[in-house]
Amino acid sequence: MLNSSVLVLVSPGPDFLKEMQASVQSPSVGPHIKDLHEMHRATVSESTIALKDQASSAVPHSTAGYTELMVIKQNTRTLKETEHELVKTGRTHEELKNKETKQKCERIWTEQIFKRSPGSETSPHIVLVSGVAGIGKTTMIQKIMIDWGGGTQYQRFAFVFLFKFRELNLLDNETEPRISLTRLIERHYKHLSDSRLTEILQKPETLLLIFDGLDEYKHKLNFTDSQLCSNPDVEVPVHILVTSLVSRTLLKGCSVLITSRPTALEAMDMGRVDRFVEILGFHPEQRLTYFKKFFSDAALGIKAFQYVEEIGILYSMCFNPSYCWMICSVLTSEKERGAAPRTVTEFFVMFLHNILTNCREEAKYQREILVRLGKMAYNGVDKNIFVFYNNFEMSTFGLQSVVYSSFLSGFLHSQSTPDHSMYTFYQVTLQEFMAACSFYFDPSGDVKELLKNLNLCKDGRFEIVTRFLAGLAWCPVFKTVEGILGEFEGKTTQRIQEWVRQKAKQALQGQDKREAVRVCHWLCETQNMELIRDAIGKDLKMNFRWMTLSSVDCAVLASVISCCGELKELDLSGTPLTPECIRRLAGGLSCCHVVW
């Protein structure tokens, strides 16, 4: 369902009512450009018909109707992220249970994204929307286009223009690496190749320009004043057009909306942003609602939800609608076999197993395709590439000839323009999983180089890959995949196991408690008693004194301690624990002789 309720942002009054009326009233358009305005609205509306059908047919990856936004009143994040975005957002959801944190946030709906906040005299013009991959940023943009094209919202804007950074990347490889804003609009909207476009651009206060997917853009945004432009007819690199619009030197008075994953926020000059919005996805009640709707039997949906809720790390992923879809899909298929995932690694192995068994007609080429796909996935994680172009990455890794394979479509979502095709993994975590798998699938994979990269990496981009590497090295469910694809190279598993043993010992018997928690997440994925007891040491003591632990950290610790079988001493003195943290720890505490 695309429509959503309105949550009032400002106190009712004359100005507020005028603002509400302005959002649904068509702007004043000169009679000589009215036909162009109507043609543009009709074109946008026509292009969104497929999106409406997608939302109403409950396509798995459609997040419409489920996503809520949080307006961050003050910047509570460090823009240079070193923690994996999946982990960070799960932690943010937990922090929002805290009253003090809630006071820093203001909950709004998409329709209010350009409305003024309480105490503000003006509406925001430059808006930045952040959210992890798959959370619903692009769906939110699609909803804006649908509502504007249908005349139901955002009617203060006479013209709305949408550009996708993944498509703007391709301009450098064509004949127009430098382009004017006028020409860029004409390229994307052929019906606006009209002399009257100049007049349209002379009323910037009636224009909204949307740029979707900053994290997918290959250029750095440069906000140096000397680099900015002010003339929409002057040809400059595309990234200069973007920074000039945000800096208000180009089309001063227009509104600009940019979406991005948290990983690319440091590219923005936040001082120029009027409103910073973060999409946080499902709240706990919405997660349960999703499960009940997914399963035709509501009781079965509740049972599945309760199972996932008890597995802390899986439950923490359910804020993301696309993860909910994947988890429900796996639980649906695995219930027939009486199997259910205990870890994130097992969950993705089961997801892979489902694709393999559903595409048996392509069995002859599955391993070869997976090796190529895994190598492309790893290269992407290493180089921060999450959009793969048919003529570039897909060709480089030998996947161009199988892009129409139903097997490959189980992993990649495709998007095409008249000239190009682009592909993304359905989830970044799926890309990270396939990156880890590639070293097991392909005996020629350079494991030594991989482990060197993991040791040197400090920015967190390999964190989830490392968890998967550890989990796969001890994963009995992985044997089901090996049974379909053929035997994996034993030496690879042995080398990764030895590396994990060494790193785990260093961390759990060392002084860096945060590193110890991090490594516990790896160990949790292995569910291996021998490995865990060896890493903790003969004295069977763990010290997390004065640490800040999330409920997911506590769930992981409980799992690790339970796998160990017993712990002589667990020191949590000075560690603030919420009721949810204590609930998650309970299973492990029963295995401890002494808890401080």
Coordinates of C-alpha atoms in Angstrom, one line a residue:
M1 CA 0.0 0.0 0.0
L2 CA 1.5 3.3 -1.0
N3 CA -0.6 5.7 1.0
S4 CA 0.4 6.4 4.6
S5 CA -1.0 8.4 7.4
V6 CA 0.1 12.0 8.2
L7 CA 1.9 12.6 11.5
V8 CA 1.8 16.3 12.3
L9 CA 5.2 18.0 12.5
V10 CA 4.2 21.5 13.5
S11 CA 1.5 22.9 15.7
P12 CA -1.8 23.6 13.9
G13 CA -2.2 27.2 12.9
P14 CA -2.8 29.5 9.9
D15 CA 0.8 29.0 8.5
F16 CA 0.5 25.2 9.0
L17 CA -2.8 25.1 7.2
K18 CA -1.4 27.1 4.3
E19 CA 1.5 24.8 4.1
M20 CA -0.8 21.7 4.0
Q21 CA -2.9 23.3 1.3
A22 CA 0.2 24.2 -0.7
S23 CA 1.3 20.6 -0.7
V24 CA -1.8 19.4 -2.5
Q25 CA -2.5 22.4 -4.7
S26 CA -1.0 22.7 -8.2
P27 CA 1.5 25.6 -8.5
S28 CA 0.9 28.6 -10.7
V29 CA 2.2 27.8 -14.2
G30 CA 2.3 30.3 -17.0
P31 CA -0.2 29.5 -19.8
H32 CA 2.5 29.2 -22.5
I33 CA 4.3 26.4 -20.6
K34 CA 1.2 24.7 -19.1
D35 CA 1.2 22.1 -21.9
L36 CA 4.8 21.2 -21.1
H37 CA 4.0 21.0 -17.4
E38 CA 1.0 18.6 -18.1
M39 CA 3.1 16.5 -20.5
H40 CA 5.9 16.2 -17.9
R41 CA 3.4 15.2 -15.2
A42 CA 1.8 12.6 -17.6
T43 CA 5.2 11.2 -18.5
V44 CA 6.2 10.8 -14.8
S45 CA 2.8 9.3 -14.0
E46 CA 3.1 6.8 -16.8
S47 CA 6.6 5.8 -15.8
T48 CA 5.3 5.0 -12.3
I49 CA 2.4 2.7 -13.3
A50 CA 4.7 -0.3 -13.2
L51 CA 5.8 0.8 -9.7
K52 CA 2.2 0.9 -8.4
D53 CA 1.6 -2.6 -9.8
Q54 CA 4.8 -3.8 -8.1
A55 CA 3.7 -2.4 -4.8
S56 CA 0.2 -3.8 -5.0
S57 CA 1.4 -7.3 -6.1
A58 CA 3.6 -7.7 -3.0
V59 CA 6.8 -8.2 -4.9
P60 CA 9.4 -9.5 -2.3
H61 CA 11.8 -6.5 -2.6
S62 CA 9.1 -3.8 -2.5
T63 CA 9.3 -2.0 0.8
A64 CA 6.5 0.5 0.1
G65 CA 4.1 1.0 3.0
Y66 CA 6.5 -0.4 5.6
T67 CA 9.2 2.2 6.0
E68 CA 9.1 5.0 8.5
L69 CA 11.5 7.9 8.6
M70 CA 13.3 9.5 11.5
V71 CA 14.3 13.2 11.2
I72 CA 17.6 13.6 13.2
K73 CA 17.3 17.0 14.9
Q74 CA 21.0 17.0 15.7
N75 CA 23.7 15.0 14.1
T76 CA 24.2 12.1 16.4
R77 CA 26.3 10.1 14.0
T78 CA 30.0 10.2 13.2
L79 CA 30.0 10.6 9.4
K80 CA 33.1 8.5 8.9
E81 CA 31.7 5.1 9.7
T82 CA 34.0 2.4 10.9
E83 CA 31.3 0.0 12.1
H84 CA 29.4 -2.1 9.5
E85 CA 26.1 -0.3 8.6
L86 CA 24.0 -3.4 9.4
V87 CA 25.5 -3.6 12.9
K88 CA 25.2 0.2 13.3
T89 CA 21.5 0.4 12.3
G90 CA 20.6 -2.5 14.6
R91 CA 22.4 -0.6 17.4
T92 CA 20.5 2.6 16.5
H93 CA 17.1 0.7 16.8
E94 CA 18.1 -0.3 20.3
E95 CA 19.2 3.2 21.3
L96 CA 15.8 4.6 20.2
K97 CA 14.2 2.7 23.1
N98 CA 16.0 5.1 25.3
K99 CA 14.0 8.2 26.2
E100 CA 16.9 10.6 25.8
T101 CA 17.7 9.4 22.3
K102 CA 14.1 9.6 21.3
Q103 CA 14.0 13.3 22.2
K104 CA 16.8 13.9 19.6
C105 CA 14.6 12.4 16.9
E106 CA 11.4 13.5 15.2
R107 CA 9.3 10.8 13.5
I108 CA 7.8 11.9 10.2
W109 CA 6.2 10.4 7.0
T110 CA 7.5 10.8 3.5
E111 CA 4.9 13.4 2.7
Q112 CA 6.4 15.8 5.3
I113 CA 10.0 15.6 4.2
F114 CA 9.9 19.2 2.8
K115 CA 7.8 20.7 5.5
R116 CA 9.3 23.0 8.1
S117 CA 10.1 21.7 11.6
P118 CA 8.7 23.3 14.8
G119 CA 10.5 26.6 15.5
S120 CA 11.7 26.9 11.9
E121 CA 10.6 29.9 9.8
T122 CA 11.4 28.3 6.5
S123 CA 10.9 24.9 4.8
P124 CA 14.1 22.8 4.1
H125 CA 15.5 23.0 0.6
I126 CA 18.4 20.6 0.7
V127 CA 17.4 17.2 2.2
L128 CA 19.7 14.2 2.7
V129 CA 18.1 10.8 3.2
S130 CA 20.3 8.1 4.7
G131 CA 19.7 4.4 5.1
V132 CA 21.3 1.0 4.8
A133 CA 21.1 -1.0 1.5
G134 CA 17.6 -2.5 0.9
I135 CA 15.9 -0.3 3.6
G136 CA 13.7 1.5 1.2
K137 CA 15.4 4.7 0.0
T138 CA 14.7 4.1 -3.7
T139 CA 11.2 3.0 -2.9
M140 CA 10.6 6.2 -1.0
I141 CA 11.8 8.1 -4.1
Q142 CA 9.4 6.1 -6.3
K143 CA 6.6 7.0 -3.9
I144 CA 7.4 10.7 -4.2
M145 CA 7.3 10.4 -8.0
I146 CA 4.0 8.5 -7.9
D147 CA 2.4 11.0 -5.5
W148 CA 3.7 14.0 -7.5
G149 CA 2.6 12.5 -10.9
G150 CA -0.8 11.6 -9.5
G151 CA -1.3 15.1 -8.1
T152 CA -1.7 14.0 -4.5
Q153 CA 1.4 15.4 -2.8
Y154 CA 4.4 17.8 -3.4
Q155 CA 2.2 20.0 -5.6
R156 CA 4.3 23.1 -4.6
F157 CA 6.7 21.8 -7.3
A158 CA 5.8 22.5 -10.9
F159 CA 8.5 20.1 -12.1
V160 CA 10.3 17.2 -10.4
F161 CA 13.4 15.7 -12.0
L162 CA 14.8 12.3 -10.9
F163 CA 18.4 11.3 -11.6
K164 CA 20.2 8.1 -10.5
F165 CA 23.9 8.2 -9.7
R166 CA 24.4 4.7 -11.1
E167 CA 23.2 6.1 -14.5
L168 CA 25.2 9.3 -14.2
N169 CA 28.4 7.1 -13.8
L170 CA 28.0 6.1 -17.4
L171 CA 28.3 9.6 -18.8
D172 CA 32.1 9.6 -18.4
N173 CA 32.2 6.6 -20.8
E174 CA 30.2 8.4 -23.4
T175 CA 30.9 11.5 -25.4
E176 CA 29.6 13.9 -22.7
P177 CA 31.9 13.7 -19.6
R178 CA 31.1 17.5 -19.2
I179 CA 27.4 18.5 -19.5
S180 CA 25.2 21.4 -18.6
L181 CA 22.2 21.0 -16.3
T182 CA 19.9 22.0 -19.2
R183 CA 21.4 19.2 -21.3
L184 CA 21.2 16.7 -18.5
I185 CA 17.5 17.3 -18.0
E186 CA 16.9 17.1 -21.8
R187 CA 18.8 13.7 -21.9
H188 CA 16.6 12.2 -19.2
Y189 CA 13.4 13.9 -20.3
K190 CA 13.2 14.0 -24.1
H191 CA 9.9 15.8 -24.0
L192 CA 11.6 18.8 -22.4
S193 CA 14.0 19.4 -25.3
D194 CA 12.2 22.6 -25.8
S195 CA 13.3 26.3 -25.8
R196 CA 10.9 26.8 -22.9
L197 CA 13.0 24.7 -20.6
T198 CA 15.2 27.9 -20.0
E199 CA 12.1 29.7 -18.7
I200 CA 11.2 26.7 -16.5
L201 CA 14.7 26.9 -14.9
Q202 CA 14.2 30.6 -14.2
K203 CA 11.7 29.7 -11.5
P204 CA 13.9 27.5 -9.3
E205 CA 11.6 27.8 -6.3
T206 CA 9.1 25.5 -8.2
L207 CA 11.7 22.8 -9.0
L208 CA 12.6 19.6 -7.1
L209 CA 15.7 17.7 -8.3
I210 CA 16.2 14.2 -6.8
F211 CA 19.6 12.4 -6.9
D212 CA 19.2 8.7 -5.9
G213 CA 22.2 6.6 -4.6
L214 CA 25.1 8.8 -3.8
D215 CA 27.0 5.7 -2.4
E216 CA 26.9 4.3 -6.0
Y217 CA 28.6 7.3 -7.5
K218 CA 32.2 6.8 -8.6
H219 CA 33.2 10.5 -8.1
K220 CA 33.9 12.4 -4.9
L221 CA 31.8 15.5 -4.4
N222 CA 34.0 18.6 -4.2
F223 CA 32.5 21.5 -2.4
T224 CA 35.4 23.9 -3.0
D225 CA 33.9 27.3 -4.0
S226 CA 36.2 27.7 -7.0
Q227 CA 34.8 24.5 -8.4
L228 CA 31.1 25.6 -8.3
C229 CA 29.1 26.8 -11.2
S230 CA 26.0 29.1 -11.4
N231 CA 24.9 28.9 -15.0
P232 CA 22.6 26.0 -16.0
D233 CA 23.9 26.2 -19.6
V234 CA 27.6 25.9 -18.8
E235 CA 29.1 22.5 -19.3
V236 CA 30.9 21.0 -16.3
P237 CA 31.5 17.5 -14.8
V238 CA 28.3 16.1 -13.4
H239 CA 29.6 16.0 -9.8
I240 CA 30.1 19.8 -10.1
L241 CA 26.4 20.2 -11.1
V242 CA 25.4 18.2 -7.9
T243 CA 27.7 20.2 -5.5
S244 CA 26.6 23.5 -7.1
L245 CA 22.9 22.7 -6.6
V246 CA 23.5 21.7 -3.0
S247 CA 25.6 24.8 -2.4
R248 CA 22.8 27.0 -3.9
T249 CA 25.0 28.6 -6.5
L250 CA 23.1 26.9 -9.3
L251 CA 19.3 27.4 -9.4
K252 CA 19.3 29.1 -6.0
G253 CA 15.9 28.5 -4.3
C254 CA 15.3 25.1 -5.9
S255 CA 14.8 22.0 -3.7
V256 CA 17.3 19.1 -3.8
L257 CA 16.9 15.6 -2.3
I258 CA 19.8 13.2 -2.2
T259 CA 19.7 9.6 -0.9
S260 CA 22.7 7.6 0.3
R261 CA 23.9 4.7 2.3
P262 CA 25.6 5.7 5.6
T263 CA 29.0 4.7 4.1
A264 CA 29.0 7.6 1.7
L265 CA 27.9 10.4 4.1
E266 CA 31.4 11.8 4.6
A267 CA 31.3 12.9 0.9
M268 CA 28.6 15.4 1.8
D269 CA 29.2 18.9 3.3
M270 CA 26.6 18.6 6.1
G271 CA 26.7 22.3 6.8
R272 CA 24.9 22.9 3.5
V273 CA 22.1 20.3 4.4
D274 CA 18.9 21.7 5.8
R275 CA 17.4 18.4 6.9
F276 CA 19.1 15.0 7.5
V277 CA 16.7 12.1 7.5
E278 CA 17.5 8.4 8.3
I279 CA 15.2 5.5 7.2
L280 CA 15.2 3.0 10.0
G281 CA 12.8 0.5 8.6
F282 CA 10.6 -1.8 10.7
H283 CA 9.8 -1.1 14.3
P284 CA 9.3 -4.3 16.4
E285 CA 5.5 -4.4 15.9
Q286 CA 5.9 -4.0 12.1
R287 CA 8.2 -7.0 12.0
L288 CA 5.6 -9.2 13.5
T289 CA 3.0 -7.8 11.1
Y290 CA 5.2 -8.6 8.2
F291 CA 5.7 -12.2 9.3
K292 CA 1.9 -12.7 9.8
K293 CA 1.2 -11.3 6.3
F294 CA 4.0 -13.3 4.7
F295 CA 2.7 -16.7 5.9
S296 CA -0.9 -17.4 4.8
D297 CA -1.5 -18.9 8.2
A298 CA -1.1 -16.1 10.8
A299 CA -0.4 -18.6 13.6
L300 CA 2.4 -20.0 11.5
G301 CA 3.7 -16.5 11.0
I302 CA 3.7 -15.8 14.8
K303 CA 5.5 -19.1 15.4
A304 CA 8.2 -18.2 12.8
F305 CA 8.6 -14.8 14.2
Q306 CA 9.0 -16.1 17.8
Y307 CA 11.7 -18.5 16.5
V308 CA 13.6 -15.6 14.8
E309 CA 13.1 -13.4 17.9
E310 CA 15.1 -15.8 20.0
I311 CA 18.1 -15.7 17.7
G312 CA 19.3 -12.2 18.5
I313 CA 21.5 -11.6 15.5
L314 CA 18.8 -12.8 13.0
Y315 CA 16.1 -10.7 14.8
S316 CA 18.3 -7.6 14.7
M317 CA 18.4 -7.9 10.9
C318 CA 14.6 -7.8 10.7
F319 CA 14.4 -4.0 10.8
N320 CA 15.2 -4.3 7.1
P321 CA 12.2 -5.3 5.0
S322 CA 14.3 -7.1 2.4
Y323 CA 15.9 -9.2 5.2
C324 CA 12.4 -10.1 6.5
W325 CA 11.5 -11.3 3.0
M326 CA 14.7 -13.5 2.8
I327 CA 14.3 -14.9 6.3
C328 CA 10.6 -15.7 5.8
S329 CA 11.4 -17.4 2.4
V330 CA 14.1 -19.6 4.0
L331 CA 11.9 -20.6 6.9
T332 CA 9.0 -21.4 4.5
S333 CA 11.2 -23.8 2.4
E334 CA 13.1 -25.3 5.3
K335 CA 10.1 -26.1 7.4
E336 CA 9.4 -29.0 5.1
R337 CA 12.8 -30.5 6.0
G338 CA 12.4 -29.7 9.7
A339 CA 15.5 -27.5 9.5
A340 CA 15.9 -23.9 10.8
P341 CA 18.9 -21.6 10.8
R342 CA 20.7 -21.0 14.1
T343 CA 23.2 -18.4 12.7
V344 CA 23.3 -15.8 10.0
T345 CA 25.8 -18.1 8.1
E346 CA 23.3 -21.0 8.2
F347 CA 20.5 -18.8 7.1
F348 CA 22.4 -17.6 3.9
V349 CA 23.6 -21.2 3.2
M350 CA 20.0 -22.3 3.2
F351 CA 19.1 -19.4 1.0
L352 CA 21.8 -20.5 -1.5
H353 CA 20.7 -24.1 -1.2
N354 CA 17.2 -23.1 -2.2
I355 CA 18.4 -21.3 -5.3
L356 CA 20.6 -24.3 -6.3
T357 CA 17.7 -26.8 -5.9
N358 CA 15.2 -24.6 -7.7
C359 CA 17.5 -24.2 -10.7
R360 CA 18.6 -27.8 -11.3
E361 CA 18.2 -27.4 -15.1
E362 CA 21.3 -25.2 -14.9
A363 CA 23.2 -27.6 -12.6
K364 CA 26.0 -28.2 -15.0
Y365 CA 27.2 -24.6 -14.9
Q366 CA 26.2 -23.6 -11.3
R367 CA 29.6 -23.9 -9.7
E368 CA 31.4 -22.0 -12.5
I369 CA 28.8 -19.2 -12.3
L370 CA 29.1 -19.0 -8.5
V371 CA 32.9 -18.8 -8.7
R372 CA 32.7 -15.8 -11.1
L373 CA 29.9 -14.2 -9.1
G374 CA 31.8 -14.7 -5.8
K375 CA 34.9 -13.1 -7.3
M376 CA 32.9 -10.1 -8.5
A377 CA 31.3 -9.8 -5.1
Y378 CA 34.6 -9.9 -3.3
N379 CA 36.1 -7.3 -5.7
G380 CA 33.1 -5.1 -5.0
V381 CA 33.4 -5.3 -1.2
D382 CA 37.1 -4.6 -1.5
K383 CA 36.7 -1.6 -3.8
N384 CA 33.3 -0.4 -2.4
I385 CA 31.5 -1.3 -5.7
F386 CA 27.8 -2.4 -5.3
V387 CA 26.5 -1.6 -8.8
F388 CA 27.8 -3.9 -11.6
Y389 CA 27.6 -2.8 -15.2
N390 CA 27.1 -5.2 -18.1
N391 CA 29.9 -3.8 -20.2
F392 CA 32.3 -3.5 -17.3
E393 CA 32.3 -5.7 -14.2
M394 CA 29.9 -8.3 -15.6
S395 CA 32.1 -8.6 -18.7
T396 CA 35.3 -8.6 -16.6
F397 CA 34.2 -11.5 -14.5
G398 CA 32.7 -13.5 -17.3
L399 CA 29.1 -13.1 -16.4
Q400 CA 27.9 -11.2 -19.4
S401 CA 27.0 -14.4 -21.3
V402 CA 24.7 -15.6 -18.5
V403 CA 22.9 -12.4 -17.5
Y404 CA 19.6 -13.9 -18.6
S405 CA 20.1 -17.1 -16.5
S406 CA 17.3 -17.7 -14.0
F407 CA 20.0 -19.1 -11.7
L408 CA 21.9 -15.8 -11.7
S409 CA 18.6 -13.8 -11.2
G410 CA 18.3 -15.5 -7.8
F411 CA 21.2 -13.3 -6.6
L412 CA 21.1 -10.2 -8.8
H413 CA 18.5 -7.5 -9.5
S414 CA 18.7 -6.0 -12.9
Q415 CA 17.9 -2.5 -14.1
S416 CA 18.1 -1.4 -17.7
T417 CA 18.2 1.9 -19.6
P418 CA 18.0 2.0 -23.4
D419 CA 21.8 1.9 -23.6
H420 CA 23.0 0.0 -20.5
S421 CA 22.2 -2.8 -18.0
M422 CA 23.1 -2.6 -14.4
Y423 CA 23.0 -5.3 -11.7
T424 CA 23.0 -5.3 -7.9
F425 CA 22.8 -8.1 -5.3
Y426 CA 19.4 -8.1 -3.6
Q427 CA 21.2 -7.4 -0.4
V428 CA 24.7 -6.1 0.3
T429 CA 25.0 -8.9 2.9
L430 CA 24.2 -11.4 0.2
Q431 CA 27.1 -9.9 -1.8
E432 CA 29.3 -10.2 1.3
F433 CA 28.2 -13.8 1.8
M434 CA 29.0 -14.7 -1.9
A435 CA 32.4 -13.0 -1.5
A436 CA 33.2 -15.3 1.4
C437 CA 31.9 -18.4 -0.4
S438 CA 34.1 -17.7 -3.4
F439 CA 37.2 -18.8 -1.5
Y440 CA 35.5 -22.2 -0.7
F441 CA 34.1 -22.7 -4.2
D442 CA 37.4 -21.9 -6.1
P443 CA 40.6 -23.8 -5.0
S444 CA 42.7 -21.3 -7.0
G445 CA 41.4 -18.4 -4.8
D446 CA 44.3 -16.6 -3.1
V447 CA 43.5 -17.3 0.6
K448 CA 46.8 -15.9 1.7
E449 CA 46.1 -12.5 0.1
L450 CA 42.6 -12.6 1.5
L451 CA 43.8 -13.1 5.1
K452 CA 46.4 -10.4 4.6
N453 CA 43.6 -8.0 3.5
L454 CA 41.5 -8.9 6.6
N455 CA 44.5 -8.2 8.9
L456 CA 45.2 -4.8 7.3
C457 CA 41.6 -3.6 7.0
K458 CA 40.6 -1.0 9.6
D459 CA 37.4 0.5 8.1
G460 CA 35.0 -2.4 8.8
R461 CA 34.2 -3.2 5.2
F462 CA 35.2 -6.9 5.6
E463 CA 33.6 -7.4 9.0
I464 CA 30.5 -9.4 7.8
V465 CA 32.7 -11.2 5.2
T466 CA 34.9 -12.3 8.1
R467 CA 32.0 -13.6 10.1
F468 CA 30.9 -15.6 7.0
L469 CA 34.4 -17.0 6.4
A470 CA 34.5 -18.2 10.0
G471 CA 31.0 -19.6 9.9
L472 CA 31.5 -21.5 6.7
A473 CA 34.7 -23.1 8.0
W474 CA 32.7 -24.9 10.6
C475 CA 29.2 -25.0 9.1
P476 CA 27.7 -28.5 8.8
V477 CA 24.8 -27.2 6.7
F478 CA 27.4 -26.1 4.1
K479 CA 27.8 -29.8 3.3
T480 CA 24.3 -29.7 1.6
V481 CA 25.7 -27.2 -0.9
E482 CA 28.9 -29.2 -1.3
G483 CA 26.7 -32.2 -2.1
I484 CA 25.2 -30.3 -5.1
L485 CA 28.3 -28.4 -6.4
G486 CA 31.0 -31.0 -5.7
E487 CA 33.7 -31.3 -3.0
F488 CA 35.4 -28.1 -1.8
E489 CA 39.1 -27.6 -1.3
G490 CA 40.0 -28.9 2.2
K491 CA 43.2 -26.8 2.4
T492 CA 41.2 -23.6 2.1
T493 CA 39.0 -24.5 5.1
Q494 CA 42.1 -25.5 7.1
R495 CA 43.9 -22.3 6.5
I496 CA 40.8 -20.2 7.4
Q497 CA 40.2 -22.3 10.5
E498 CA 43.8 -21.8 11.6
W499 CA 43.6 -18.0 11.1
V500 CA 40.3 -17.8 13.0
R501 CA 41.8 -19.8 15.9
Q502 CA 44.9 -17.6 16.1
K503 CA 42.9 -14.3 16.0
A504 CA 40.3 -15.6 18.4
K505 CA 42.9 -16.5 21.0
Q506 CA 44.7 -13.2 20.7
A507 CA 41.4 -11.3 21.1
L508 CA 39.8 -13.2 23.9
Q509 CA 43.1 -13.6 25.9
G510 CA 44.2 -10.0 25.2
Q511 CA 43.3 -6.6 26.7
D512 CA 41.1 -5.1 23.9
K513 CA 37.6 -5.9 25.1
R514 CA 35.9 -4.4 22.0
E515 CA 38.0 -6.6 19.8
A516 CA 37.0 -9.6 22.0
V517 CA 33.3 -8.8 21.5
R518 CA 33.9 -8.5 17.7
V519 CA 35.6 -11.9 17.6
C520 CA 32.8 -13.4 19.7
H521 CA 30.5 -12.6 16.7
W522 CA 32.8 -14.8 14.5
L523 CA 32.8 -17.6 17.1
C524 CA 29.0 -17.4 17.4
E525 CA 28.8 -18.1 13.7
T526 CA 30.9 -21.3 14.1
Q527 CA 28.9 -22.9 17.0
N528 CA 32.0 -25.0 17.7
M529 CA 32.7 -25.9 21.3
E530 CA 36.3 -27.0 20.8
L531 CA 37.2 -23.7 19.0
I532 CA 35.5 -21.5 21.6
R533 CA 37.0 -23.3 24.6
D534 CA 40.4 -23.1 23.0
A535 CA 40.0 -19.3 22.3
I536 CA 38.7 -18.5 25.8
G537 CA 41.7 -20.3 27.5
K538 CA 42.1 -22.9 30.2
D539 CA 41.0 -20.6 33.0
L540 CA 37.6 -20.3 31.3
K541 CA 37.3 -16.6 32.3
M542 CA 35.8 -13.7 30.3
N543 CA 36.1 -10.0 31.2
F544 CA 33.8 -7.3 29.8
R545 CA 34.0 -4.9 32.7
W546 CA 32.8 -1.4 32.0
M547 CA 31.9 -2.3 28.4
T548 CA 28.9 -1.0 26.5
L549 CA 27.1 -4.1 25.1
S550 CA 24.1 -4.1 22.8
S551 CA 21.4 -6.7 23.1
V552 CA 22.8 -8.4 20.0
D553 CA 26.3 -8.5 21.7
C554 CA 24.6 -10.1 24.7
A555 CA 22.8 -12.7 22.5
V556 CA 26.2 -13.5 20.9
L557 CA 27.9 -13.8 24.3
A558 CA 25.2 -16.1 25.5
S559 CA 25.5 -18.3 22.5
V560 CA 29.3 -18.4 22.8
I561 CA 29.1 -19.3 26.5
S562 CA 26.5 -21.9 25.9
C563 CA 28.6 -23.5 23.1
C564 CA 31.6 -23.5 25.5
G565 CA 29.4 -25.5 28.0
E566 CA 30.7 -23.8 31.1
L567 CA 32.5 -20.6 32.2
K568 CA 34.2 -20.3 35.6
E569 CA 33.9 -16.5 35.6
L570 CA 32.1 -13.8 33.7
D571 CA 33.0 -10.2 34.7
L572 CA 30.3 -7.7 33.7
S573 CA 30.8 -5.3 36.6
G574 CA 30.2 -1.6 35.5
T575 CA 28.5 -2.7 32.3
P576 CA 25.1 -1.1 31.8
L577 CA 22.6 -3.7 30.9
T578 CA 19.1 -3.1 29.7
P579 CA 16.3 -5.5 30.5
E580 CA 16.6 -6.8 26.9
C581 CA 20.3 -7.3 27.4
I582 CA 19.7 -9.4 30.5
R583 CA 17.0 -11.4 28.7
R584 CA 19.4 -12.1 25.9
L585 CA 22.2 -13.1 28.3
A586 CA 20.1 -15.4 30.4
G587 CA 20.8 -18.6 28.4
G588 CA 24.5 -18.1 28.9
L589 CA 24.5 -17.0 32.5
S590 CA 23.2 -20.4 33.6
C591 CA 26.5 -21.9 32.3
C592 CA 28.6 -19.5 34.5
H593 CA 29.9 -20.4 38.0
V594 CA 30.5 -16.8 39.0
V595 CA 29.1 -13.6 37.4
W596 CA 30.4 -10.2 38.6

